[in-house]
Amino acid sequence: MNPSPTSHEVVILGAGMSGLCMAIALRRAGIHDFIVVEKSPGLGGTWWDNRYPGAHVDVPAPLYSFSFEPNPRGRRRFAAAPEIQAYMAHCAHKYGVLPHLRLGRRITAAGFDESTGRWAIACDDGTRCSARFFVCSTGPLSQPRWPDIAGLHHFQGLRLHSARWDASLPLQGRRVAVIGTGSTAAQLVPPIAAQAAQLSVFQRTANWVLPRPDRRYHAIDRALARLPPYAAAVRAFWYHALEWGRRGFDEGTRARRGMLAAAAAHLARQVPDAALRRRLRPPHALGCKRLIYSNDFYPALMQPQVELVTDPIERITPQGVVTADGHERRFDALVCATGFDVAHLAAALPITGRGGRRLGDAWQGGAQAWHGTMVAGFPNLFFLLGPNTATGHTSTLLYIEPEVHFAVRAMQRVQRAGRRWIDVRDEAMRAHNQALQARLQGSVWAGCRSWYRQGDDGRIVALWPGFTREYVRALARARPEDFELR
Ligand code: NAP
């Protein structure tokens, strides 16, 4: 028999950076009656999933920590995945989040009951719970996407996706294929090249690669980082440097000219072979897809045991990969660094709001929300890193924190007013999205295929086009009249 449902003030879906930040904020606001439900057996979200060799964050570590909890323990300016996991574990422990975690449990359905103003939530282990507020922090990059290539499932060697890495599978001395040349591939190609007997990197579209201004953090750096004014100054420096980089996505700016020149010089310096250089030149405008920051991707491609394949893949056979020229290459392992199915998101979950309306239906023409946080008709439901909140230029944590504060303030407003629920007004959500889409239309992101876009019309549903401060201000200055309280 299934246990009777538990009742909570808040249920958080996902124990990644955003779920963790939400949990900490709830405790700091004096809301202790909450649980964090996470499908994986550990804390970390994307940092739990992405354990491929070489995984690290591509923004400087001082900006990849919460504003209230600097991380002075880093070994490098660009932190590796295990360091980030350790930081998250530290935060969870320090801020008392651990007892709230319900790991290895997947939420399978959530429905809002208008009469009680509560969410009824079901999990895959048969447990059920109810919550006044439901926080959905799945993140846009949680569902791995396998490439739609004929024969993929017939491959008889090792088949790996970067976001579901199995470190027990040996690549040492093997013939390895990597499909994809995005941010993930650029990180995993160098360490795989160092192990494999032979490595073929299948590139469908070349990407823009910029140098990564990485360096080791020495004992003196770590000692200084413990001094709050120093840590704050370093953080402020990186904040402004990356915000300046946002200008690089606009035509005709000095920042853009600088980034184009840096990318060209990087390619020229690292790839002396003119023919290879030509194949590595991106066909799309800089910034249209996520920029890659790497010092070792190009050098890895030039190693004698590594080849860059630019002939399109025709099919996969039990032994290897056949390209359009009819050439079959044989492999022991096939690594798919082919990204994520952003369309899945929360829309894949049966979430039903007012009148039994499904979120999947509400998002049929493309996901949309009020500043990525609330969807009209789904009261007391808050998204973290929801539609149009990804950033191509800075740390995603700078977006998570204001979202969390917005959600906590909204919850407190309901509690203080003695009401049952809060909902964003449909007209406010639509007006926001119309303005957003109009702004995105002529932007650099509209010019190529990428995970930022979705649906038949290729609407940009993932990306926030502006500066960070615009987003932070919009959430801080939310107009009460844009919300309905009942
Ligand atoms: P991605 O940017 O979507 O790249 C997927 C790659 O696979 C692309 O090169 C794509 O080619 C290729 N591909 C997909 N399907 C294919 C097919 N059927 N045949 C051949 N090639 C195919 O995915 P990602 O590299 O995993 O990165 C996703 C996002 O994760 C990044 O944009 C970034 O935001 C985030 N990320 C962050 C970090 C970090 O440091 N914080 C690290 C890694 C990733 P096309 O370009 O032609 O589609």
Coordinates of C-alpha atoms and ligand atoms in Angstrom, one line a residue:
M1 CA 0.0 0.0 0.0
N2 CA 1.3 3.5 -0.8
P3 CA 2.1 5.7 2.1
S4 CA -0.3 8.6 2.8
P5 CA 0.8 11.9 1.3
T6 CA 3.0 14.2 3.2
S7 CA 2.2 17.9 3.4
H8 CA 4.7 20.8 2.9
E9 CA 4.7 24.5 2.4
V10 CA 7.1 24.2 -0.5
V11 CA 8.3 21.3 -2.8
I12 CA 11.3 22.0 -5.0
L13 CA 11.9 19.8 -8.0
G14 CA 15.7 19.5 -8.6
A15 CA 18.8 19.7 -6.5
G16 CA 21.0 21.6 -8.9
M17 CA 22.4 25.0 -8.3
S18 CA 19.0 26.7 -8.6
G19 CA 17.2 24.2 -6.3
L20 CA 20.0 24.5 -3.8
C21 CA 19.8 28.3 -3.9
M22 CA 16.0 28.1 -3.4
A23 CA 16.4 25.8 -0.4
I24 CA 18.9 28.1 1.2
A25 CA 16.7 31.2 0.6
L26 CA 13.7 29.5 2.1
R27 CA 15.6 28.6 5.3
R28 CA 16.9 32.1 5.5
A29 CA 13.4 33.5 5.1
G30 CA 12.3 31.2 8.0
I31 CA 10.4 28.7 5.8
H32 CA 11.6 25.3 7.0
D33 CA 8.7 23.1 5.9
F34 CA 10.0 22.1 2.4
I35 CA 11.6 19.2 0.6
V36 CA 13.8 19.0 -2.5
V37 CA 13.0 16.1 -4.7
E38 CA 15.8 15.0 -7.0
K39 CA 15.9 12.1 -9.5
S40 CA 19.6 11.5 -9.2
P41 CA 21.2 9.8 -6.2
G42 CA 23.2 13.0 -5.3
L43 CA 23.1 16.8 -5.2
G44 CA 24.5 18.7 -8.2
G45 CA 22.0 18.7 -11.1
T46 CA 23.9 19.4 -14.2
W47 CA 27.2 18.9 -12.2
W48 CA 26.0 15.5 -11.1
D49 CA 25.0 14.6 -14.7
N50 CA 28.0 16.0 -16.5
R51 CA 31.0 14.0 -15.3
Y52 CA 32.7 13.6 -18.6
P53 CA 36.5 14.0 -18.6
G54 CA 37.5 17.6 -18.7
A55 CA 34.1 19.0 -17.5
H56 CA 34.5 22.4 -16.0
V57 CA 32.6 25.7 -15.9
D58 CA 33.3 28.2 -18.6
V59 CA 32.9 31.3 -16.5
P60 CA 35.5 32.4 -13.9
A61 CA 35.0 30.8 -10.5
P62 CA 34.6 34.1 -8.6
L63 CA 31.3 34.5 -10.5
Y64 CA 30.4 30.8 -10.3
S65 CA 29.5 31.0 -6.6
F66 CA 26.6 32.5 -4.8
S67 CA 26.9 36.2 -3.8
F68 CA 26.4 35.3 -0.2
E69 CA 28.9 32.4 -0.1
P70 CA 32.2 33.1 -1.9
N71 CA 34.3 30.0 -2.7
P72 CA 38.0 30.6 -1.7
R73 CA 39.0 27.0 -2.1
G74 CA 39.3 27.0 -5.9
R75 CA 42.4 25.5 -7.6
R76 CA 41.9 27.2 -10.9
R77 CA 40.1 30.3 -12.3
F78 CA 37.8 28.0 -14.3
A79 CA 36.7 25.4 -11.8
A80 CA 36.5 21.7 -12.7
A81 CA 33.2 19.8 -12.1
P82 CA 34.3 18.0 -8.9
E83 CA 35.3 21.3 -7.4
I84 CA 31.9 22.7 -8.1
Q85 CA 30.2 19.7 -6.6
A86 CA 32.3 20.1 -3.5
Y87 CA 31.2 23.7 -3.3
M88 CA 27.6 22.7 -3.6
A89 CA 28.0 20.0 -0.9
H90 CA 29.6 22.6 1.3
C91 CA 26.7 25.1 0.8
A92 CA 24.1 22.3 1.4
H93 CA 25.8 21.4 4.7
K94 CA 26.5 24.9 5.9
Y95 CA 23.0 26.2 5.3
G96 CA 21.2 23.1 6.7
V97 CA 19.7 21.9 3.4
L98 CA 20.8 18.2 3.6
P99 CA 17.8 17.0 5.8
H100 CA 15.4 18.5 3.2
L101 CA 16.8 16.4 0.3
R102 CA 14.8 13.5 -1.1
L103 CA 17.3 11.9 -3.5
G104 CA 16.7 9.2 -6.1
R105 CA 13.0 10.2 -6.5
R106 CA 11.5 11.5 -9.6
I107 CA 8.4 13.7 -9.7
T108 CA 6.0 12.2 -12.2
A109 CA 3.0 14.5 -12.0
A110 CA 1.8 17.7 -10.3
G111 CA -1.7 19.1 -10.3
F112 CA -3.0 22.4 -8.8
D113 CA -6.2 22.2 -6.8
E114 CA -8.0 25.6 -7.0
S115 CA -10.3 24.9 -4.1
T116 CA -7.4 24.3 -1.6
G117 CA -4.8 26.4 -3.4
R118 CA -2.3 23.5 -3.2
W119 CA -0.3 21.3 -5.5
A120 CA -0.7 17.5 -5.4
I121 CA 2.5 15.9 -6.4
A122 CA 3.2 12.2 -7.3
C123 CA 6.6 10.5 -7.4
D124 CA 7.9 7.4 -9.2
D125 CA 8.5 5.5 -6.0
G126 CA 4.8 5.7 -5.2
T127 CA 5.1 8.5 -2.6
R128 CA 2.8 11.5 -2.9
C129 CA 2.9 14.9 -1.3
S130 CA 1.1 18.2 -1.3
A131 CA 2.5 21.6 -1.2
R132 CA 1.3 25.2 -1.2
F133 CA 4.1 26.3 -3.5
F134 CA 5.8 24.2 -6.1
V135 CA 9.3 25.3 -7.4
C136 CA 10.4 23.7 -10.7
S137 CA 14.1 23.9 -11.1
T138 CA 14.8 21.3 -13.8
G139 CA 17.2 23.6 -15.6
P140 CA 17.1 23.8 -19.4
L141 CA 20.0 21.4 -20.0
S142 CA 18.9 18.2 -18.1
Q143 CA 17.6 15.9 -20.8
P144 CA 20.4 14.5 -23.0
R145 CA 19.8 14.5 -26.7
W146 CA 21.1 11.6 -28.8
P147 CA 21.7 12.5 -32.4
D148 CA 19.0 11.5 -34.9
I149 CA 21.4 9.4 -37.0
A150 CA 20.2 6.2 -38.6
G151 CA 21.7 3.1 -37.1
L152 CA 22.8 4.7 -33.8
H153 CA 21.2 2.0 -31.7
H154 CA 22.8 -0.8 -33.7
F155 CA 26.3 0.3 -32.8
Q156 CA 27.9 -2.6 -31.0
G157 CA 30.8 -0.8 -29.3
L158 CA 30.6 1.4 -26.2
R159 CA 28.0 4.2 -26.7
L160 CA 28.2 7.2 -24.4
H161 CA 26.4 10.5 -24.0
S162 CA 28.5 13.3 -22.4
A163 CA 25.7 14.0 -20.0
R164 CA 25.4 10.4 -18.8
W165 CA 29.1 9.6 -18.5
D166 CA 30.2 6.2 -17.3
A167 CA 33.8 6.5 -16.1
S168 CA 34.1 2.7 -15.7
L169 CA 34.0 2.3 -19.5
P170 CA 37.6 2.3 -20.7
L171 CA 38.7 4.6 -23.5
Q172 CA 42.4 4.0 -23.0
G173 CA 44.0 2.7 -26.2
R174 CA 40.6 2.5 -28.0
R175 CA 39.4 3.8 -31.3
V176 CA 37.0 6.6 -30.3
A177 CA 34.5 8.8 -32.2
V178 CA 33.2 12.0 -30.8
I179 CA 30.1 13.5 -32.5
G180 CA 29.6 17.2 -31.9
T181 CA 31.9 20.2 -31.5
G182 CA 30.0 22.4 -29.0
S183 CA 31.1 23.5 -25.6
T184 CA 31.0 20.0 -24.2
A185 CA 33.0 18.4 -27.0
A186 CA 35.6 21.2 -26.8
Q187 CA 36.1 20.2 -23.1
L188 CA 36.1 16.4 -23.6
V189 CA 38.1 16.1 -26.8
P190 CA 41.5 17.0 -25.3
P191 CA 41.4 14.4 -22.4
I192 CA 40.0 11.7 -24.7
A193 CA 42.7 12.5 -27.2
A194 CA 45.3 11.9 -24.5
Q195 CA 44.0 8.4 -23.8
A196 CA 42.6 7.1 -27.1
A197 CA 44.7 5.2 -29.7
Q198 CA 42.8 7.0 -32.4
L199 CA 40.2 9.7 -32.2
S200 CA 37.8 11.0 -34.9
V201 CA 35.9 14.2 -34.1
F202 CA 32.8 14.6 -36.3
Q203 CA 32.0 18.3 -36.8
R204 CA 28.7 19.3 -38.4
T205 CA 29.2 23.0 -37.7
A206 CA 32.4 24.7 -36.7
N207 CA 32.1 27.0 -33.7
W208 CA 33.7 30.2 -32.6
V209 CA 36.5 29.5 -30.1
L210 CA 38.1 32.2 -27.9
P211 CA 41.1 31.8 -25.6
R212 CA 40.2 30.9 -22.0
P213 CA 42.0 33.3 -19.6
D214 CA 42.6 30.4 -17.2
R215 CA 45.3 30.3 -14.5
R216 CA 46.1 28.3 -11.4
Y217 CA 45.1 29.7 -8.0
H218 CA 48.0 29.5 -5.7
A219 CA 48.0 29.5 -1.9
I220 CA 48.3 33.3 -1.9
D221 CA 45.2 33.6 -4.2
R222 CA 43.2 31.4 -1.8
A223 CA 44.4 33.3 1.2
L224 CA 43.4 36.6 -0.4
A225 CA 40.1 35.2 -1.5
R226 CA 39.2 34.7 2.2
L227 CA 39.3 38.5 2.7
P228 CA 35.8 39.7 1.9
P229 CA 36.8 43.1 0.3
Y230 CA 39.3 41.3 -2.0
A231 CA 36.7 38.6 -2.9
A232 CA 34.1 41.2 -3.6
A233 CA 36.5 43.2 -5.8
V234 CA 37.5 40.2 -7.9
R235 CA 33.8 39.3 -8.3
A236 CA 32.9 42.8 -9.3
F237 CA 35.8 42.8 -11.8
W238 CA 34.5 39.7 -13.5
Y239 CA 30.9 40.8 -13.4
H240 CA 31.7 44.0 -15.3
A241 CA 34.1 42.3 -17.7
L242 CA 31.5 39.7 -18.7
E243 CA 28.8 42.3 -18.9
W244 CA 31.0 44.2 -21.3
G245 CA 31.3 41.0 -23.3
R246 CA 27.5 41.1 -23.7
R247 CA 28.1 44.0 -26.1
G248 CA 30.0 41.6 -28.3
F249 CA 26.7 40.2 -29.4
D250 CA 25.6 43.5 -31.0
E251 CA 26.8 44.4 -34.5
G252 CA 29.2 47.3 -34.8
T253 CA 30.4 47.4 -31.2
R254 CA 34.0 47.7 -30.1
A255 CA 33.5 44.6 -28.0
R256 CA 32.4 42.6 -31.0
R257 CA 35.4 43.8 -33.1
G258 CA 37.6 42.8 -30.2
M259 CA 36.1 39.3 -29.9
L260 CA 36.3 38.7 -33.6
A261 CA 39.9 39.7 -33.7
A262 CA 40.7 37.5 -30.6
A263 CA 39.0 34.5 -32.2
A264 CA 40.8 35.0 -35.5
A265 CA 44.2 35.4 -33.8
H266 CA 43.5 32.3 -31.6
L267 CA 42.8 30.2 -34.6
A268 CA 45.8 31.5 -36.6
R269 CA 48.1 31.0 -33.6
Q270 CA 47.0 27.5 -32.7
V271 CA 46.3 26.0 -36.1
P272 CA 49.2 26.6 -38.5
D273 CA 47.7 24.3 -41.1
A274 CA 45.7 26.5 -43.5
A275 CA 43.5 23.7 -44.8
L276 CA 42.5 22.7 -41.2
R277 CA 42.0 26.3 -40.3
R278 CA 39.5 26.7 -43.2
R279 CA 37.4 23.8 -41.9
L280 CA 37.4 25.2 -38.4
R281 CA 36.0 28.6 -39.5
P282 CA 32.4 29.0 -38.3
P283 CA 29.7 29.6 -41.0
H284 CA 27.5 31.6 -38.6
A285 CA 27.9 35.0 -36.9
L286 CA 29.9 35.1 -33.7
G287 CA 27.7 34.6 -30.7
C288 CA 24.8 32.9 -32.6
K289 CA 25.7 29.6 -30.8
R290 CA 27.3 29.5 -27.4
L291 CA 30.9 30.7 -27.6
I292 CA 33.6 28.3 -26.7
Y293 CA 36.5 29.3 -24.4
S294 CA 39.3 26.8 -24.8
N295 CA 43.1 26.7 -25.0
D296 CA 43.4 23.0 -25.7
F297 CA 40.7 22.1 -28.2
Y298 CA 42.5 23.2 -31.4
P299 CA 45.9 21.8 -30.2
A300 CA 44.1 18.4 -29.5
L301 CA 42.8 18.4 -33.1
M302 CA 46.3 18.6 -34.4
Q303 CA 47.7 15.6 -32.7
P304 CA 48.7 12.8 -35.0
Q305 CA 46.2 10.3 -33.6
V306 CA 43.3 12.8 -34.0
E307 CA 41.3 13.6 -37.1
L308 CA 38.6 16.2 -37.7
V309 CA 35.9 14.8 -39.9
T310 CA 33.7 17.3 -41.7
D311 CA 32.0 15.0 -44.2
P312 CA 28.4 14.7 -43.0
I313 CA 27.6 11.5 -41.2
E314 CA 25.3 9.3 -43.3
R315 CA 24.7 6.4 -40.9
I316 CA 26.0 4.4 -38.0
T317 CA 26.8 0.8 -38.5
P318 CA 27.3 -1.9 -35.8
Q319 CA 31.1 -1.3 -36.2
G320 CA 31.4 2.4 -36.9
V321 CA 30.4 5.5 -38.8
V322 CA 29.8 6.0 -42.5
T323 CA 30.1 9.5 -44.0
A324 CA 28.4 10.8 -47.1
D325 CA 31.5 10.0 -49.2
G326 CA 30.8 6.3 -48.4
H327 CA 33.9 5.9 -46.1
E328 CA 33.3 3.7 -43.1
R329 CA 35.5 4.3 -40.0
R330 CA 35.5 1.6 -37.4
F331 CA 35.4 2.5 -33.7
D332 CA 35.4 0.8 -30.2
A333 CA 33.5 3.7 -28.6
L334 CA 31.1 6.3 -29.8
V335 CA 30.8 9.5 -27.7
C336 CA 27.8 11.7 -28.4
A337 CA 28.5 15.3 -27.2
T338 CA 25.3 16.2 -29.0
G339 CA 23.7 18.4 -26.3
F340 CA 20.3 18.6 -24.7
D341 CA 16.7 18.3 -25.6
V342 CA 15.6 21.7 -24.3
A343 CA 12.1 21.2 -25.6
H344 CA 11.5 18.5 -23.0
L345 CA 11.9 20.7 -20.0
A346 CA 9.0 20.8 -17.6
A347 CA 6.6 20.5 -20.5
A348 CA 7.3 16.8 -20.6
L349 CA 5.9 16.5 -17.1
P350 CA 2.2 16.2 -16.6
I351 CA 1.8 19.5 -14.7
T352 CA -1.8 20.8 -14.7
G353 CA -2.8 24.2 -13.5
R354 CA -6.2 26.0 -13.2
G355 CA -9.0 24.3 -15.0
G356 CA -6.9 21.1 -15.5
R357 CA -4.8 22.9 -18.2
R358 CA -1.6 21.1 -19.0
L359 CA 1.7 23.0 -19.1
G360 CA 2.6 21.1 -22.3
D361 CA -0.5 22.5 -24.0
A362 CA 0.1 26.0 -22.7
W363 CA 3.6 25.8 -24.2
Q364 CA 2.6 24.2 -27.5
G365 CA 3.8 27.2 -29.5
G366 CA 7.0 27.4 -27.5
A367 CA 7.7 27.8 -23.8
Q368 CA 7.0 31.2 -22.3
A369 CA 6.7 32.7 -18.8
W370 CA 6.8 36.0 -17.1
H371 CA 10.5 36.7 -16.9
G372 CA 11.1 32.9 -16.9
T373 CA 9.5 32.6 -13.5
M374 CA 5.7 32.3 -13.6
V375 CA 3.2 30.9 -16.2
A376 CA -0.3 32.3 -16.3
G377 CA -2.9 29.7 -15.2
F378 CA -0.4 27.9 -13.0
P379 CA -0.6 29.6 -9.6
N380 CA 2.0 29.1 -6.8
L381 CA 4.3 27.5 -9.4
F382 CA 7.7 29.1 -9.7
F383 CA 10.3 28.3 -12.4
L384 CA 14.0 28.8 -11.9
L385 CA 16.0 29.1 -15.1
G386 CA 12.7 28.9 -16.9
P387 CA 12.1 30.0 -20.5
N388 CA 14.3 32.9 -21.9
T389 CA 16.6 33.1 -18.8
A390 CA 19.7 31.4 -20.2
T391 CA 22.7 33.6 -20.8
G392 CA 25.3 33.5 -23.4
H393 CA 27.7 35.9 -21.8
T394 CA 27.9 35.4 -18.0
S395 CA 27.2 33.2 -15.0
T396 CA 23.8 31.6 -14.8
L397 CA 24.0 32.1 -11.0
L398 CA 23.5 35.8 -11.5
Y399 CA 20.0 34.9 -12.8
I400 CA 19.2 32.2 -10.3
E401 CA 19.5 34.5 -7.2
P402 CA 17.1 37.2 -8.3
E403 CA 14.6 34.5 -9.4
V404 CA 14.8 32.9 -6.0
H405 CA 14.3 36.2 -4.2
F406 CA 11.3 37.0 -6.4
A407 CA 9.7 33.6 -5.6
V408 CA 10.3 33.9 -1.9
R409 CA 8.8 37.5 -1.9
A410 CA 5.8 36.2 -3.8
M411 CA 5.3 33.3 -1.3
Q412 CA 5.5 35.7 1.6
R413 CA 3.0 38.0 0.0
V414 CA 0.5 35.2 -0.2
Q415 CA 1.2 34.1 3.4
R416 CA 1.0 37.6 4.8
A417 CA -2.2 38.5 2.9
G418 CA -3.8 35.2 4.2
R419 CA -4.6 34.3 0.6
R420 CA -4.4 30.8 -1.1
W421 CA -2.6 31.6 -4.2
I422 CA -0.8 34.0 -6.6
D423 CA -0.9 33.9 -10.4
V424 CA 0.7 36.1 -13.0
R425 CA -1.9 37.8 -15.2
D426 CA -2.0 36.4 -18.8
E427 CA -1.8 39.9 -20.3
A428 CA 1.3 40.7 -18.3
M429 CA 3.0 37.4 -19.4
R430 CA 2.1 38.0 -23.0
A431 CA 3.2 41.6 -23.1
H432 CA 6.5 40.6 -21.7
N433 CA 7.0 37.8 -24.2
Q434 CA 5.9 39.9 -27.2
A435 CA 8.5 42.6 -26.3
L436 CA 11.1 39.9 -25.7
Q437 CA 10.5 38.1 -29.1
A438 CA 10.5 41.5 -30.9
R439 CA 13.9 42.2 -29.4
L440 CA 15.2 38.8 -30.3
Q441 CA 14.0 38.9 -33.9
G442 CA 16.8 40.9 -35.3
S443 CA 19.4 39.6 -32.9
V444 CA 22.5 37.5 -33.6
W445 CA 20.8 34.5 -32.0
A446 CA 18.2 34.4 -34.7
G447 CA 20.8 33.6 -37.4
C448 CA 21.5 29.9 -36.9
R449 CA 20.4 26.6 -35.5
S450 CA 21.1 26.2 -31.7
W451 CA 19.6 24.9 -28.5
Y452 CA 18.4 28.4 -27.8
R453 CA 15.7 27.9 -30.4
Q454 CA 12.7 25.6 -30.5
G455 CA 9.7 24.6 -32.6
D456 CA 8.9 24.9 -36.3
D457 CA 9.3 28.7 -36.3
G458 CA 12.6 28.5 -34.5
R459 CA 11.5 30.8 -31.8
I460 CA 14.2 31.7 -29.3
V461 CA 12.9 30.2 -26.1
A462 CA 16.0 29.8 -24.0
L463 CA 18.0 33.0 -24.1
W464 CA 17.7 36.3 -22.3
P465 CA 18.9 38.9 -24.8
G466 CA 19.8 41.7 -22.4
F467 CA 22.3 42.7 -19.7
T468 CA 22.1 41.0 -16.3
R469 CA 21.2 44.2 -14.5
E470 CA 18.1 44.6 -16.7
Y471 CA 16.8 41.2 -15.7
V472 CA 17.6 41.7 -12.0
R473 CA 15.8 45.1 -12.0
A474 CA 12.8 43.6 -13.8
L475 CA 12.3 41.0 -11.1
A476 CA 13.0 43.4 -8.2
R477 CA 10.5 45.9 -9.6
A478 CA 7.7 43.4 -10.4
R479 CA 4.4 45.4 -10.5
P480 CA 1.8 44.1 -8.0
E481 CA -0.9 44.7 -10.6
D482 CA 0.6 42.1 -12.9
F483 CA -0.3 39.4 -10.5
E484 CA -3.6 38.1 -9.2
L485 CA -3.9 37.1 -5.5
R486 CA -6.8 34.9 -4.4
Ligands
NAP1 P1 25.4 21.9 -28.1 O1 25.9 23.2 -27.9 O2 23.9 21.7 -28.4 O3 26.3 21.1 -29.2 C1 25.9 19.9 -29.7 C2 26.9 19.5 -30.8 O4 26.5 18.3 -31.4 C3 26.9 20.5 -31.9 O5 28.2 20.6 -32.4 C4 25.9 19.9 -32.9 O6 26.2 20.4 -34.2 C5 26.3 18.5 -32.8 N1 25.2 17.6 -33.2 C6 24.0 17.5 -32.7 N2 23.3 16.5 -33.4 C7 24.1 16.1 -34.4 C8 23.9 15.2 -35.4 N3 22.8 14.5 -35.6 N4 25.0 15.0 -36.2 C9 26.1 15.6 -36.1 N5 26.4 16.5 -35.1 C10 25.3 16.8 -34.3 O7 25.6 20.9 -26.7 P2 26.8 21.0 -25.7 O8 28.1 21.1 -26.3 O9 26.5 19.9 -24.7 O10 26.5 22.4 -24.9 C11 25.2 22.7 -24.5 C12 25.3 23.9 -23.6 O11 25.7 23.4 -22.3 C13 26.3 25.0 -23.9 O12 25.8 25.8 -24.9 C14 26.5 25.6 -22.6 O13 25.5 26.5 -22.3 C15 26.4 24.4 -21.7 N6 27.7 23.9 -21.3 C16 28.3 24.7 -20.3 C17 29.5 24.3 -19.9 C18 30.1 25.1 -18.9 O14 31.3 25.2 -18.8 N7 29.4 25.7 -18.0 C19 30.2 23.2 -20.5 C20 29.5 22.5 -21.4 C21 28.3 22.9 -21.8 P3 25.4 21.6 -34.8 O15 26.1 22.8 -34.2 O16 25.6 21.5 -36.3 O17 24.0 21.5 -34.4

